[in-house]
Amino acid sequence: MAGIAAALLVLAQSEGYAWVDNLLSRSGTVISLLIFLGVIAAIVFWAVGIYNSLVNKRNRVRNAFAQIDVQLT
C-alpha cells in the first residue's frame, strides 16, 4: 500500500493532479469506505447463500412429496 501511495504522490506532484493529492490526504476516509463496502459485500454474499440454501431445501421437500405421491398411486 505504501508503494502505491508513494507512486500516486509522485504522480500528483509531477503532473499536478489535485484529485490524487486530495485522495492521499483523506486516505483514512478511503480506507474506512473500503472496509464498509467490504462488510456490505460480505453481508450480501451471506444473504444470497442463505437464500440459495432455503431454495434448495424447498426443492428437496417438494421432490420428496412428489416421490411419495408416485409411490401411493
mmCIF file of C-alpha atoms in Angstrom:
data_model
loop_
_atom_site.group_PDB
_atom_site.id
_atom_site.type_symbol
_atom_site.label_atom_id
_atom_site.label_comp_id
_atom_site.label_asym_id
_atom_site.label_seq_id
_atom_site.Cartn_x
_atom_site.Cartn_y
_atom_site.Cartn_z
ATOM 1 C CA MET A 1 0.000 0.000 0.000
ATOM 2 C CA ALA A 2 2.863 2.369 0.772
ATOM 3 C CA GLY A 3 4.349 1.829 -2.680
ATOM 4 C CA ILE A 4 1.073 2.715 -4.366
ATOM 5 C CA ALA A 5 0.690 5.784 -2.179
ATOM 6 C CA ALA A 6 4.240 6.878 -2.987
ATOM 7 C CA ALA A 7 3.662 6.402 -6.716
ATOM 8 C CA LEU A 8 0.445 8.392 -6.537
ATOM 9 C CA LEU A 9 2.205 11.129 -4.583
ATOM 10 C CA VAL A 10 4.966 11.377 -7.202
ATOM 11 C CA LEU A 11 2.335 11.451 -9.949
ATOM 12 C CA ALA A 12 0.379 14.153 -8.144
ATOM 13 C CA GLN A 13 3.439 16.322 -7.654
ATOM 14 C CA SER A 14 4.816 15.924 -11.171
ATOM 15 C CA GLU A 15 1.597 16.186 -13.163
ATOM 16 C CA GLY A 16 -0.422 18.432 -10.865
ATOM 17 C CA TYR A 17 -3.338 16.066 -10.358
ATOM 18 C CA ALA A 18 -5.194 17.635 -7.439
ATOM 19 C CA TRP A 19 -7.541 14.668 -7.052
ATOM 20 C CA VAL A 20 -4.640 12.318 -6.270
ATOM 21 C CA ASP A 21 -3.293 14.663 -3.614
ATOM 22 C CA ASN A 22 -6.798 15.031 -2.215
ATOM 23 C CA LEU A 23 -7.210 11.246 -2.138
ATOM 24 C CA LEU A 24 -3.943 10.801 -0.273
ATOM 25 C CA SER A 25 -4.857 13.458 2.276
ATOM 26 C CA ARG A 26 -8.105 11.620 3.010
ATOM 27 C CA SER A 27 -6.673 8.099 2.992
ATOM 28 C CA GLY A 28 -8.305 7.311 6.348
ATOM 29 C CA THR A 29 -11.687 8.083 4.845
ATOM 30 C CA VAL A 30 -10.946 5.957 1.793
ATOM 31 C CA ILE A 31 -9.850 3.012 3.937
ATOM 32 C CA SER A 32 -12.981 3.352 6.068
ATOM 33 C CA LEU A 33 -15.115 3.399 2.933
ATOM 34 C CA LEU A 34 -13.387 0.298 1.552
ATOM 35 C CA ILE A 35 -13.867 -1.551 4.848
ATOM 36 C CA PHE A 36 -17.532 -0.541 4.908
ATOM 37 C CA LEU A 37 -18.046 -1.726 1.321
ATOM 38 C CA GLY A 38 -16.272 -4.996 2.146
ATOM 39 C CA VAL A 39 -18.586 -5.612 5.095
ATOM 40 C CA ILE A 40 -21.640 -4.834 2.960
ATOM 41 C CA ALA A 41 -20.396 -7.215 0.237
ATOM 42 C CA ALA A 42 -19.848 -9.958 2.839
ATOM 43 C CA ILE A 43 -23.391 -9.481 4.176
ATOM 44 C CA VAL A 44 -24.831 -9.638 0.644
ATOM 45 C CA PHE A 45 -22.905 -12.846 -0.158
ATOM 46 C CA TRP A 46 -24.051 -14.355 3.161
ATOM 47 C CA ALA A 47 -27.695 -13.455 2.438
ATOM 48 C CA VAL A 48 -27.502 -14.910 -1.084
ATOM 49 C CA GLY A 49 -26.027 -18.108 0.358
ATOM 50 C CA ILE A 50 -28.828 -18.391 2.916
ATOM 51 C CA TYR A 51 -31.445 -17.787 0.211
ATOM 52 C CA ASN A 52 -29.926 -20.437 -2.069
ATOM 53 C CA SER A 53 -29.844 -22.892 0.823
ATOM 54 C CA LEU A 54 -33.528 -22.290 1.568
ATOM 55 C CA VAL A 55 -34.487 -22.722 -2.101
ATOM 56 C CA ASN A 56 -32.509 -25.976 -2.221
ATOM 57 C CA LYS A 57 -34.295 -27.285 0.880
ATOM 58 C CA ARG A 58 -37.701 -26.271 -0.523
ATOM 59 C CA ASN A 59 -36.971 -28.154 -3.747
ATOM 60 C CA ARG A 60 -35.855 -31.232 -1.820
ATOM 61 C CA VAL A 61 -39.111 -31.228 0.193
ATOM 62 C CA ARG A 62 -41.195 -30.855 -2.985
ATOM 63 C CA ASN A 63 -39.280 -33.714 -4.596
ATOM 64 C CA ALA A 64 -39.765 -35.914 -1.534
ATOM 65 C CA PHE A 65 -43.529 -35.344 -1.544
ATOM 66 C CA ALA A 66 -43.636 -35.973 -5.296
ATOM 67 C CA GLN A 67 -41.900 -39.320 -4.750
ATOM 68 C CA ILE A 68 -44.441 -40.234 -2.054
ATOM 69 C CA ASP A 69 -47.277 -39.343 -4.440
ATOM 70 C CA VAL A 70 -45.767 -41.590 -7.127
ATOM 71 C CA GLN A 71 -45.449 -44.482 -4.681
ATOM 72 C CA LEU A 72 -49.061 -44.131 -3.479
ATOM 73 C CA THR A 73 -50.648 -44.130 -6.935
#
